[in-house]
Amino acid sequence: MKPYYEDDRVQIYCGDMRDIAPELDRVQTILTDPPYGKVRGEFDEEWTNRRGMLADVEQWRDVIVDRMAANGTLWWFAWPSLAGLIEAKLAEKVNPLAHVVIEKHGATVRRADPTALRAPGAASERLLMFEQYGADSWALGETGYAHKCDEARGMVFEPLRAYLAGERDRAGFTTRKVAEAYQQKTGSRTVTGMAGHWFESVQWALPTAENYEWLRSLFNSNGGDYLRREYEDLRREYEDLRREYEDLRRYFKLQPGHPKTDIWEFPSAKPEERLGHPTPKPLALIRFMVEISARPDSVILDPFMGSGTTLLAAKLEGRRAIGIEKNREYCDIAVERLRQRVLF
């Protein structure tokens, strides 16, 4: 599959995302603003009712979630009146993390005649955030999702689980023996110290630093009476394991001064950022989203890239990006922006 445009950081594919995205590798960050709902331009004629729109949302969702890594993040923009319906559809496949309200101080409704309104007008946009179910090592506990949670955790944290289980086996222990030893240590017949979760794929969890040091002592002892001078089992330091754990987790990194709540304020897209697109997103907003949710040099996918704001933001933030857009005019605009490295 040949890109419409490609440079050292970006690829653009011009076509239907339902045809192109399945051919791509999975990515850790997906950021997109699908053309659902009634907006200006050609989309006015796209659907005659919400049922038709939601049917397309389901198709897009299935394609997008399939390209989402087990430890990935999905950002999905939504019009306020549709956000609840969209979120419910996506929640059938991915775990909702946040429903962000982005205030729009320049919204048209602020200038409207109040006597003409029949409902509160929209002065915000909604941004929905999702992860794979179970990706951050906690059980959802809802019928039908337990296996999905364990599967996602297994894909993400398998290197760490395999290391701990391998060291357990090398020391001549079983999970049951570890649990029994922990019971002796605590004097309790019920507390097992999460032993099963440290070594098995079901609801896997990383031991605490205290429990890891206890495991080291246990595995390196001779019947519990003699501690070897140098560790032969569980030789890796806990901080090394913790760093790997953080590297494997879904990336989310706020800095001092960043908004900490689910209410954000960003200026609207500047006139020079619009480039003929009916619903452009401010470059500052997209750069912020890229910064906090995509690891440096990782790949971001925007399956509805429009005029390429996500791709430009990724490039400016030191990430890589793949964009898909079926409107050739917007593909050309995006290519020109990237070629010129326009810094709006």
C-alpha positions as YAML, in Angstrom:
chain: A
units: angstrom
residues:
- id: 1
  name: MET
  ca: [0.00, 0.00, 0.00]
- id: 2
  name: LYS
  ca: [1.67, 3.20, -1.19]
- id: 3
  name: PRO
  ca: [1.25, 6.45, 0.79]
- id: 4
  name: TYR
  ca: [-0.15, 9.52, -0.96]
- id: 5
  name: TYR
  ca: [2.66, 11.45, 0.78]
- id: 6
  name: GLU
  ca: [5.57, 10.40, 2.97]
- id: 7
  name: ASP
  ca: [8.49, 12.06, 4.70]
- id: 8
  name: ASP
  ca: [10.75, 11.05, 7.59]
- id: 9
  name: ARG
  ca: [8.01, 11.61, 10.20]
- id: 10
  name: VAL
  ca: [4.65, 11.43, 8.46]
- id: 11
  name: GLN
  ca: [2.62, 9.24, 6.10]
- id: 12
  name: ILE
  ca: [-0.64, 10.28, 4.42]
- id: 13
  name: TYR
  ca: [-3.09, 7.87, 2.79]
- id: 14
  name: CYS
  ca: [-5.86, 9.29, 0.63]
- id: 15
  name: GLY
  ca: [-8.92, 7.03, 0.76]
- id: 16
  name: ASP
  ca: [-11.56, 5.49, 3.02]
- id: 17
  name: MET
  ca: [-10.22, 4.67, 6.48]
- id: 18
  name: ARG
  ca: [-12.24, 1.44, 6.49]
- id: 19
  name: ASP
  ca: [-10.11, 0.20, 3.62]
- id: 20
  name: ILE
  ca: [-6.74, 1.64, 4.64]
- id: 21
  name: ALA
  ca: [-6.52, 1.37, 8.44]
- id: 22
  name: PRO
  ca: [-6.78, -2.47, 8.59]
- id: 23
  name: GLU
  ca: [-3.53, -2.63, 6.59]
- id: 24
  name: LEU
  ca: [-1.60, -0.57, 9.16]
- id: 25
  name: ASP
  ca: [0.30, -1.69, 12.25]
- id: 26
  name: ARG
  ca: [-1.19, -1.05, 15.68]
- id: 27
  name: VAL
  ca: [-0.32, 2.27, 17.32]
- id: 28
  name: GLN
  ca: [-0.31, 3.56, 20.89]
- id: 29
  name: THR
  ca: [-2.16, 6.82, 20.23]
- id: 30
  name: ILE
  ca: [-5.20, 7.44, 18.03]
- id: 31
  name: LEU
  ca: [-6.53, 10.98, 17.84]
- id: 32
  name: THR
  ca: [-9.40, 11.85, 15.56]
- id: 33
  name: ASP
  ca: [-12.44, 14.01, 14.82]
- id: 34
  name: PRO
  ca: [-14.82, 11.91, 12.69]
- id: 35
  name: PRO
  ca: [-17.35, 13.66, 10.41]
- id: 36
  name: TYR
  ca: [-20.44, 12.65, 12.38]
- id: 37
  name: GLY
  ca: [-23.41, 14.88, 13.00]
- id: 38
  name: LYS
  ca: [-24.62, 17.87, 11.01]
- id: 39
  name: VAL
  ca: [-21.75, 20.18, 10.11]
- id: 40
  name: ARG
  ca: [-21.12, 22.66, 7.34]
- id: 41
  name: GLY
  ca: [-20.39, 21.54, 3.81]
- id: 42
  name: GLU
  ca: [-20.86, 18.16, 2.16]
- id: 43
  name: PHE
  ca: [-21.57, 16.34, 5.44]
- id: 44
  name: ASP
  ca: [-24.99, 18.02, 5.63]
- id: 45
  name: GLU
  ca: [-26.30, 15.34, 3.28]
- id: 46
  name: GLU
  ca: [-24.42, 12.42, 4.82]
- id: 47
  name: TRP
  ca: [-27.17, 11.04, 7.09]
- id: 48
  name: THR
  ca: [-30.93, 11.50, 7.31]
- id: 49
  name: ASN
  ca: [-31.15, 10.35, 10.96]
- id: 50
  name: ARG
  ca: [-29.02, 9.56, 13.99]
- id: 51
  name: ARG
  ca: [-29.49, 5.83, 13.58]
- id: 52
  name: GLY
  ca: [-27.62, 5.99, 10.28]
- id: 53
  name: MET
  ca: [-24.90, 8.10, 11.83]
- id: 54
  name: LEU
  ca: [-24.46, 5.66, 14.74]
- id: 55
  name: ALA
  ca: [-24.25, 2.73, 12.33]
- id: 56
  name: ASP
  ca: [-21.23, 4.40, 10.72]
- id: 57
  name: VAL
  ca: [-19.78, 5.18, 14.16]
- id: 58
  name: GLU
  ca: [-19.88, 1.46, 14.95]
- id: 59
  name: GLN
  ca: [-17.98, 0.66, 11.76]
- id: 60
  name: TRP
  ca: [-15.38, 3.35, 12.45]
- id: 61
  name: ARG
  ca: [-15.06, 2.23, 16.07]
- id: 62
  name: ASP
  ca: [-14.39, -1.38, 15.14]
- id: 63
  name: VAL
  ca: [-11.72, -0.43, 12.62]
- id: 64
  name: ILE
  ca: [-10.05, 2.06, 14.97]
- id: 65
  name: VAL
  ca: [-10.05, -0.14, 18.08]
- id: 66
  name: ASP
  ca: [-8.53, -2.96, 16.04]
- id: 67
  name: ARG
  ca: [-5.55, -0.68, 15.25]
- id: 68
  name: MET
  ca: [-5.16, 0.38, 18.90]
- id: 69
  name: ALA
  ca: [-2.32, -1.18, 20.89]
- id: 70
  name: ALA
  ca: [-3.16, -2.98, 24.12]
- id: 71
  name: ASN
  ca: [-1.64, -0.06, 26.06]
- id: 72
  name: GLY
  ca: [-2.97, 2.58, 23.68]
- id: 73
  name: THR
  ca: [-5.02, 5.76, 24.09]
- id: 74
  name: LEU
  ca: [-7.94, 6.82, 21.92]
- id: 75
  name: TRP
  ca: [-9.09, 10.46, 21.73]
- id: 76
  name: TRP
  ca: [-12.41, 11.00, 19.91]
- id: 77
  name: PHE
  ca: [-13.99, 14.44, 19.38]
- id: 78
  name: ALA
  ca: [-17.78, 14.72, 19.60]
- id: 79
  name: TRP
  ca: [-20.48, 17.37, 19.23]
- id: 80
  name: PRO
  ca: [-22.12, 17.98, 22.66]
- id: 81
  name: SER
  ca: [-25.59, 16.71, 21.73]
- id: 82
  name: LEU
  ca: [-24.11, 13.51, 20.29]
- id: 83
  name: ALA
  ca: [-21.33, 12.86, 22.81]
- id: 84
  name: GLY
  ca: [-23.41, 10.58, 25.05]
- id: 85
  name: LEU
  ca: [-24.52, 8.40, 22.16]
- id: 86
  name: ILE
  ca: [-20.99, 8.21, 20.76]
- id: 87
  name: GLU
  ca: [-19.48, 7.41, 24.17]
- id: 88
  name: ALA
  ca: [-21.98, 4.60, 24.76]
- id: 89
  name: LYS
  ca: [-21.15, 3.04, 21.39]
- id: 90
  name: LEU
  ca: [-17.42, 3.20, 21.96]
- id: 91
  name: ALA
  ca: [-17.74, 1.90, 25.54]
- id: 92
  name: GLU
  ca: [-18.95, -1.40, 24.10]
- id: 93
  name: LYS
  ca: [-15.36, -2.01, 22.95]
- id: 94
  name: VAL
  ca: [-13.06, 0.32, 24.93]
- id: 95
  name: ASN
  ca: [-12.95, 1.69, 28.46]
- id: 96
  name: PRO
  ca: [-14.01, 5.35, 28.92]
- id: 97
  name: LEU
  ca: [-11.44, 7.34, 30.91]
- id: 98
  name: ALA
  ca: [-12.60, 10.93, 30.55]
- id: 99
  name: HIS
  ca: [-15.29, 13.10, 28.99]
- id: 100
  name: VAL
  ca: [-13.51, 16.41, 28.50]
- id: 101
  name: VAL
  ca: [-15.44, 19.65, 28.01]
- id: 102
  name: ILE
  ca: [-13.55, 22.13, 25.83]
- id: 103
  name: GLU
  ca: [-15.00, 25.61, 26.30]
- id: 104
  name: LYS
  ca: [-15.50, 27.69, 23.15]
- id: 105
  name: HIS
  ca: [-15.56, 31.35, 24.13]
- id: 106
  name: GLY
  ca: [-16.26, 32.42, 20.56]
- id: 107
  name: ALA
  ca: [-19.29, 30.16, 20.14]
- id: 108
  name: THR
  ca: [-22.07, 31.59, 17.95]
- id: 109
  name: VAL
  ca: [-24.70, 30.98, 20.64]
- id: 110
  name: ARG
  ca: [-23.10, 33.62, 22.85]
- id: 111
  name: ARG
  ca: [-24.28, 36.21, 20.31]
- id: 112
  name: ALA
  ca: [-27.74, 34.68, 19.78]
- id: 113
  name: ASP
  ca: [-31.07, 36.26, 20.64]
- id: 114
  name: PRO
  ca: [-32.08, 34.42, 23.85]
- id: 115
  name: THR
  ca: [-35.77, 34.60, 22.96]
- id: 116
  name: ALA
  ca: [-35.06, 32.55, 19.82]
- id: 117
  name: LEU
  ca: [-33.49, 29.62, 21.69]
- id: 118
  name: ARG
  ca: [-35.54, 26.51, 22.47]
- id: 119
  name: ALA
  ca: [-32.70, 24.78, 24.39]
- id: 120
  name: PRO
  ca: [-29.30, 25.78, 25.77]
- id: 121
  name: GLY
  ca: [-26.91, 26.41, 22.90]
- id: 122
  name: ALA
  ca: [-23.58, 24.65, 22.51]
- id: 123
  name: ALA
  ca: [-20.63, 26.68, 23.77]
- id: 124
  name: SER
  ca: [-18.33, 23.69, 24.16]
- id: 125
  name: GLU
  ca: [-16.92, 20.71, 22.33]
- id: 126
  name: ARG
  ca: [-16.55, 17.24, 23.82]
- id: 127
  name: LEU
  ca: [-13.45, 15.10, 23.77]
- id: 128
  name: LEU
  ca: [-13.78, 11.44, 24.75]
- id: 129
  name: MET
  ca: [-10.78, 9.50, 26.04]
- id: 130
  name: PHE
  ca: [-10.54, 5.69, 26.07]
- id: 131
  name: GLU
  ca: [-8.15, 2.84, 26.78]
- id: 132
  name: GLN
  ca: [-8.39, -0.88, 26.14]
- id: 133
  name: TYR
  ca: [-10.31, -2.71, 28.85]
- id: 134
  name: GLY
  ca: [-7.89, -3.99, 31.50]
- id: 135
  name: ALA
  ca: [-4.89, -2.26, 29.94]
- id: 136
  name: ASP
  ca: [-3.75, -0.53, 33.14]
- id: 137
  name: SER
  ca: [-3.86, -3.66, 35.30]
- id: 138
  name: TRP
  ca: [-7.19, -3.47, 37.04]
- id: 139
  name: ALA
  ca: [-10.21, -5.70, 36.66]
- id: 140
  name: LEU
  ca: [-13.39, -4.11, 35.42]
- id: 141
  name: GLY
  ca: [-15.43, -6.75, 37.19]
- id: 142
  name: GLU
  ca: [-18.33, -6.65, 34.76]
- id: 143
  name: THR
  ca: [-19.79, -9.78, 33.21]
- id: 144
  name: GLY
  ca: [-18.29, -10.46, 29.80]
- id: 145
  name: TYR
  ca: [-15.22, -8.26, 30.25]
- id: 146
  name: ALA
  ca: [-13.05, -10.31, 32.62]
- id: 147
  name: HIS
  ca: [-11.41, -12.25, 29.81]
- id: 148
  name: LYS
  ca: [-10.90, -9.08, 27.76]
- id: 149
  name: CYS
  ca: [-9.21, -7.41, 30.74]
- id: 150
  name: ASP
  ca: [-6.86, -10.35, 31.32]
- id: 151
  name: GLU
  ca: [-6.07, -10.59, 27.61]
- id: 152
  name: ALA
  ca: [-5.12, -6.91, 27.42]
- id: 153
  name: ARG
  ca: [-2.99, -7.08, 30.58]
- id: 154
  name: GLY
  ca: [-1.28, -10.18, 29.27]
- id: 155
  name: MET
  ca: [-0.37, -8.43, 26.03]
- id: 156
  name: VAL
  ca: [0.97, -5.36, 27.84]
- id: 157
  name: PHE
  ca: [2.74, -6.76, 30.89]
- id: 158
  name: GLU
  ca: [3.70, -10.27, 29.73]
- id: 159
  name: PRO
  ca: [7.48, -9.53, 29.81]
- id: 160
  name: LEU
  ca: [7.29, -8.68, 33.51]
- id: 161
  name: ARG
  ca: [4.94, -11.53, 34.39]
- id: 162
  name: ALA
  ca: [7.15, -14.00, 32.53]
- id: 163
  name: TYR
  ca: [10.25, -12.75, 34.36]
- id: 164
  name: LEU
  ca: [8.65, -13.19, 37.79]
- id: 165
  name: ALA
  ca: [7.20, -16.60, 36.94]
- id: 166
  name: GLY
  ca: [10.51, -17.75, 35.49]
- id: 167
  name: GLU
  ca: [12.42, -16.71, 38.60]
- id: 168
  name: ARG
  ca: [9.83, -18.49, 40.76]
- id: 169
  name: ASP
  ca: [10.35, -21.69, 38.78]
- id: 170
  name: ARG
  ca: [14.14, -21.35, 38.83]
- id: 171
  name: ALA
  ca: [14.06, -21.05, 42.61]
- id: 172
  name: GLY
  ca: [12.02, -24.27, 42.84]
- id: 173
  name: PHE
  ca: [8.81, -22.66, 44.05]
- id: 174
  name: THR
  ca: [5.20, -22.83, 42.94]
- id: 175
  name: THR
  ca: [2.59, -20.12, 43.30]
- id: 176
  name: ARG
  ca: [0.95, -22.15, 46.04]
- id: 177
  name: LYS
  ca: [4.24, -22.45, 47.99]
- id: 178
  name: VAL
  ca: [4.76, -18.69, 47.74]
- id: 179
  name: ALA
  ca: [1.22, -18.09, 49.03]
- id: 180
  name: GLU
  ca: [1.79, -20.47, 51.93]
- id: 181
  name: ALA
  ca: [5.07, -18.75, 52.81]
- id: 182
  name: TYR
  ca: [3.31, -15.40, 52.81]
- id: 183
  name: GLN
  ca: [0.67, -16.78, 55.15]
- id: 184
  name: GLN
  ca: [3.42, -17.87, 57.55]
- id: 185
  name: LYS
  ca: [5.05, -14.44, 57.31]
- id: 186
  name: THR
  ca: [1.85, -12.58, 58.12]
- id: 187
  name: GLY
  ca: [0.41, -15.11, 60.56]
- id: 188
  name: SER
  ca: [-2.82, -15.12, 58.63]
- id: 189
  name: ARG
  ca: [-4.60, -18.03, 56.95]
- id: 190
  name: THR
  ca: [-6.43, -15.82, 54.50]
- id: 191
  name: VAL
  ca: [-3.88, -13.22, 53.36]
- id: 192
  name: THR
  ca: [-1.88, -14.57, 50.41]
- id: 193
  name: GLY
  ca: [-0.23, -11.30, 49.42]
- id: 194
  name: MET
  ca: [-1.67, -11.38, 45.91]
- id: 195
  name: ALA
  ca: [0.76, -14.22, 45.14]
- id: 196
  name: GLY
  ca: [-1.37, -15.54, 42.30]
- id: 197
  name: HIS
  ca: [-1.53, -12.11, 40.70]
- id: 198
  name: TRP
  ca: [2.26, -11.74, 40.67]
- id: 199
  name: PHE
  ca: [2.87, -14.85, 38.59]
- id: 200
  name: GLU
  ca: [-0.32, -15.72, 36.72]
- id: 201
  name: SER
  ca: [-2.00, -13.93, 33.82]
- id: 202
  name: VAL
  ca: [-5.35, -13.56, 35.60]
- id: 203
  name: GLN
  ca: [-5.56, -10.00, 37.00]
- id: 204
  name: TRP
  ca: [-1.78, -9.65, 36.94]
- id: 205
  name: ALA
  ca: [-0.24, -7.02, 39.21]
- id: 206
  name: LEU
  ca: [3.32, -5.89, 39.91]
- id: 207
  name: PRO
  ca: [4.45, -6.66, 43.49]
- id: 208
  name: THR
  ca: [5.11, -3.69, 45.74]
- id: 209
  name: ALA
  ca: [8.74, -2.89, 46.54]
- id: 210
  name: GLU
  ca: [8.32, -4.44, 49.99]
- id: 211
  name: ASN
  ca: [6.84, -7.66, 48.62]
- id: 212
  name: TYR
  ca: [9.49, -7.88, 45.89]
- id: 213
  name: GLU
  ca: [12.26, -7.73, 48.51]
- id: 214
  name: TRP
  ca: [10.44, -10.42, 50.50]
- id: 215
  name: LEU
  ca: [10.26, -12.62, 47.39]
- id: 216
  name: ARG
  ca: [13.98, -12.13, 46.83]
- id: 217
  name: SER
  ca: [14.73, -13.27, 50.36]
- id: 218
  name: LEU
  ca: [12.39, -16.23, 49.98]
- id: 219
  name: PHE
  ca: [13.76, -17.39, 46.63]
- id: 220
  name: ASN
  ca: [17.40, -16.96, 47.65]
- id: 221
  name: SER
  ca: [17.10, -18.71, 51.00]
- id: 222
  name: ASN
  ca: [17.92, -22.31, 51.84]
- id: 223
  name: GLY
  ca: [14.72, -23.60, 53.38]
- id: 224
  name: GLY
  ca: [14.14, -20.13, 54.79]
- id: 225
  name: ASP
  ca: [17.19, -20.32, 57.13]
- id: 226
  name: TYR
  ca: [20.06, -19.02, 55.02]
- id: 227
  name: LEU
  ca: [20.18, -15.93, 52.83]
- id: 228
  name: ARG
  ca: [22.81, -16.06, 50.11]
- id: 229
  name: ARG
  ca: [25.30, -13.24, 50.10]
- id: 230
  name: GLU
  ca: [24.47, -12.34, 46.49]
- id: 231
  name: TYR
  ca: [21.04, -12.73, 44.94]
- id: 232
  name: GLU
  ca: [20.88, -15.47, 42.32]
- id: 233
  name: ASP
  ca: [17.11, -15.34, 41.86]
- id: 234
  name: LEU
  ca: [15.14, -12.15, 41.19]
- id: 235
  name: ARG
  ca: [18.42, -10.44, 40.35]
- id: 236
  name: ARG
  ca: [16.85, -7.37, 38.75]
- id: 237
  name: GLU
  ca: [16.51, -4.36, 41.02]
- id: 238
  name: TYR
  ca: [12.96, -3.27, 41.80]
- id: 239
  name: GLU
  ca: [13.46, 0.20, 40.30]
- id: 240
  name: ASP
  ca: [14.46, -1.46, 37.03]
- id: 241
  name: LEU
  ca: [11.22, -3.46, 37.07]
- id: 242
  name: ARG
  ca: [9.25, -0.34, 37.95]
- id: 243
  name: ARG
  ca: [10.74, 1.58, 35.03]
- id: 244
  name: GLU
  ca: [9.83, -1.21, 32.64]
- id: 245
  name: TYR
  ca: [6.35, -1.32, 34.13]
- id: 246
  name: GLU
  ca: [5.91, 2.40, 33.52]
- id: 247
  name: ASP
  ca: [7.24, 2.03, 29.97]
- id: 248
  name: LEU
  ca: [4.69, -0.71, 29.29]
- id: 249
  name: ARG
  ca: [1.74, 1.17, 30.76]
- id: 250
  name: ARG
  ca: [-0.55, 3.45, 28.79]
- id: 251
  name: TYR
  ca: [1.31, 6.73, 28.45]
- id: 252
  name: PHE
  ca: [-0.15, 9.81, 30.14]
- id: 253
  name: LYS
  ca: [2.17, 12.53, 31.37]
- id: 254
  name: LEU
  ca: [0.88, 15.86, 32.62]
- id: 255
  name: GLN
  ca: [3.34, 18.61, 33.50]
- id: 256
  name: PRO
  ca: [3.02, 21.46, 36.04]
- id: 257
  name: GLY
  ca: [0.70, 24.07, 34.59]
- id: 258
  name: HIS
  ca: [-1.26, 21.62, 32.45]
- id: 259
  name: PRO
  ca: [-5.03, 21.36, 33.03]
- id: 260
  name: LYS
  ca: [-5.68, 18.61, 35.58]
- id: 261
  name: THR
  ca: [-9.46, 18.46, 35.28]
- id: 262
  name: ASP
  ca: [-11.86, 17.49, 32.51]
- id: 263
  name: ILE
  ca: [-12.60, 21.13, 31.65]
- id: 264
  name: TRP
  ca: [-10.13, 22.65, 29.18]
- id: 265
  name: GLU
  ca: [-9.81, 26.13, 27.72]
- id: 266
  name: PHE
  ca: [-8.00, 26.63, 24.42]
- id: 267
  name: PRO
  ca: [-8.36, 29.44, 21.89]
- id: 268
  name: SER
  ca: [-10.35, 28.59, 18.77]
- id: 269
  name: ALA
  ca: [-8.50, 27.79, 15.57]
- id: 270
  name: LYS
  ca: [-6.87, 30.89, 14.16]
- id: 271
  name: PRO
  ca: [-8.02, 32.13, 10.73]
- id: 272
  name: GLU
  ca: [-4.75, 30.95, 9.16]
- id: 273
  name: GLU
  ca: [-5.33, 27.45, 10.62]
- id: 274
  name: ARG
  ca: [-8.71, 26.94, 8.95]
- id: 275
  name: LEU
  ca: [-7.47, 26.36, 5.40]
- id: 276
  name: GLY
  ca: [-10.93, 25.78, 4.00]
- id: 277
  name: HIS
  ca: [-11.89, 23.01, 6.44]
- id: 278
  name: PRO
  ca: [-15.34, 23.39, 8.10]
- id: 279
  name: THR
  ca: [-14.34, 22.14, 11.57]
- id: 280
  name: PRO
  ca: [-10.60, 22.73, 12.14]
- id: 281
  name: LYS
  ca: [-9.05, 22.04, 15.53]
- id: 282
  name: PRO
  ca: [-6.64, 24.54, 17.13]
- id: 283
  name: LEU
  ca: [-3.04, 23.46, 16.68]
- id: 284
  name: ALA
  ca: [-2.27, 24.36, 20.32]
- id: 285
  name: LEU
  ca: [-4.96, 21.94, 21.55]
- id: 286
  name: ILE
  ca: [-3.74, 19.05, 19.40]
- id: 287
  name: ARG
  ca: [-0.11, 19.67, 20.35]
- id: 288
  name: PHE
  ca: [-1.11, 19.46, 24.02]
- id: 289
  name: MET
  ca: [-2.96, 16.16, 23.46]
- id: 290
  name: VAL
  ca: [0.03, 14.74, 21.60]
- id: 291
  name: GLU
  ca: [2.43, 15.83, 24.33]
- id: 292
  name: ILE
  ca: [0.53, 14.22, 27.21]
- id: 293
  name: SER
  ca: [-0.57, 10.96, 25.58]
- id: 294
  name: ALA
  ca: [2.06, 9.91, 23.03]
- id: 295
  name: ARG
  ca: [5.56, 8.79, 23.93]
- id: 296
  name: PRO
  ca: [8.37, 10.67, 22.20]
- id: 297
  name: ASP
  ca: [9.03, 9.22, 18.72]
- id: 298
  name: SER
  ca: [5.91, 7.02, 18.89]
- id: 299
  name: VAL
  ca: [3.33, 6.85, 16.09]
- id: 300
  name: ILE
  ca: [-0.02, 8.66, 16.19]
- id: 301
  name: LEU
  ca: [-2.86, 7.67, 13.89]
- id: 302
  name: ASP
  ca: [-5.56, 10.09, 12.73]
- id: 303
  name: PRO
  ca: [-8.00, 8.17, 10.51]
- id: 304
  name: PHE
  ca: [-9.96, 11.37, 9.70]
- id: 305
  name: MET
  ca: [-7.06, 13.79, 9.39]
- id: 306
  name: GLY
  ca: [-8.83, 16.65, 7.54]
- id: 307
  name: SER
  ca: [-6.25, 19.32, 6.73]
- id: 308
  name: GLY
  ca: [-3.51, 17.59, 8.73]
- id: 309
  name: THR
  ca: [-3.44, 19.39, 12.08]
- id: 310
  name: THR
  ca: [-2.73, 16.16, 14.00]
- id: 311
  name: LEU
  ca: [0.14, 15.31, 11.68]
- id: 312
  name: LEU
  ca: [1.68, 18.76, 11.98]
- id: 313
  name: ALA
  ca: [1.29, 18.70, 15.77]
- id: 314
  name: ALA
  ca: [2.95, 15.27, 15.96]
- id: 315
  name: LYS
  ca: [5.86, 16.45, 13.87]
- id: 316
  name: LEU
  ca: [6.35, 19.58, 15.97]
- id: 317
  name: GLU
  ca: [6.27, 17.51, 19.17]
- id: 318
  name: GLY
  ca: [8.86, 15.00, 18.00]
- id: 319
  name: ARG
  ca: [6.43, 12.17, 17.26]
- id: 320
  name: ARG
  ca: [5.55, 10.35, 14.06]
- id: 321
  name: ALA
  ca: [2.10, 10.25, 12.51]
- id: 322
  name: ILE
  ca: [-0.11, 8.52, 9.97]
- id: 323
  name: GLY
  ca: [-3.11, 10.31, 8.52]
- id: 324
  name: ILE
  ca: [-6.01, 9.01, 6.46]
- id: 325
  name: GLU
  ca: [-8.40, 11.27, 4.57]
- id: 326
  name: LYS
  ca: [-10.73, 10.47, 1.68]
- id: 327
  name: ASN
  ca: [-11.09, 14.07, 0.49]
- id: 328
  name: ARG
  ca: [-8.22, 14.63, -1.94]
- id: 329
  name: GLU
  ca: [-8.43, 18.41, -1.54]
- id: 330
  name: TYR
  ca: [-7.72, 18.11, 2.18]
- id: 331
  name: CYS
  ca: [-4.93, 15.62, 1.50]
- id: 332
  name: ASP
  ca: [-3.27, 18.20, -0.73]
- id: 333
  name: ILE
  ca: [-3.68, 20.91, 1.90]
- id: 334
  name: ALA
  ca: [-2.09, 18.65, 4.52]
- id: 335
  name: VAL
  ca: [0.80, 17.81, 2.21]
- id: 336
  name: GLU
  ca: [1.46, 21.49, 1.57]
- id: 337
  name: ARG
  ca: [1.39, 22.30, 5.30]
- id: 338
  name: LEU
  ca: [3.90, 19.56, 6.05]
- id: 339
  name: ARG
  ca: [6.18, 20.42, 3.15]
- id: 340
  name: GLN
  ca: [6.35, 24.04, 4.16]
- id: 341
  name: ARG
  ca: [6.58, 23.19, 7.88]
- id: 342
  name: VAL
  ca: [4.07, 25.96, 8.47]
- id: 343
  name: LEU
  ca: [4.14, 26.92, 12.17]
- id: 344
  name: PHE
  ca: [0.74, 28.49, 12.88]
...
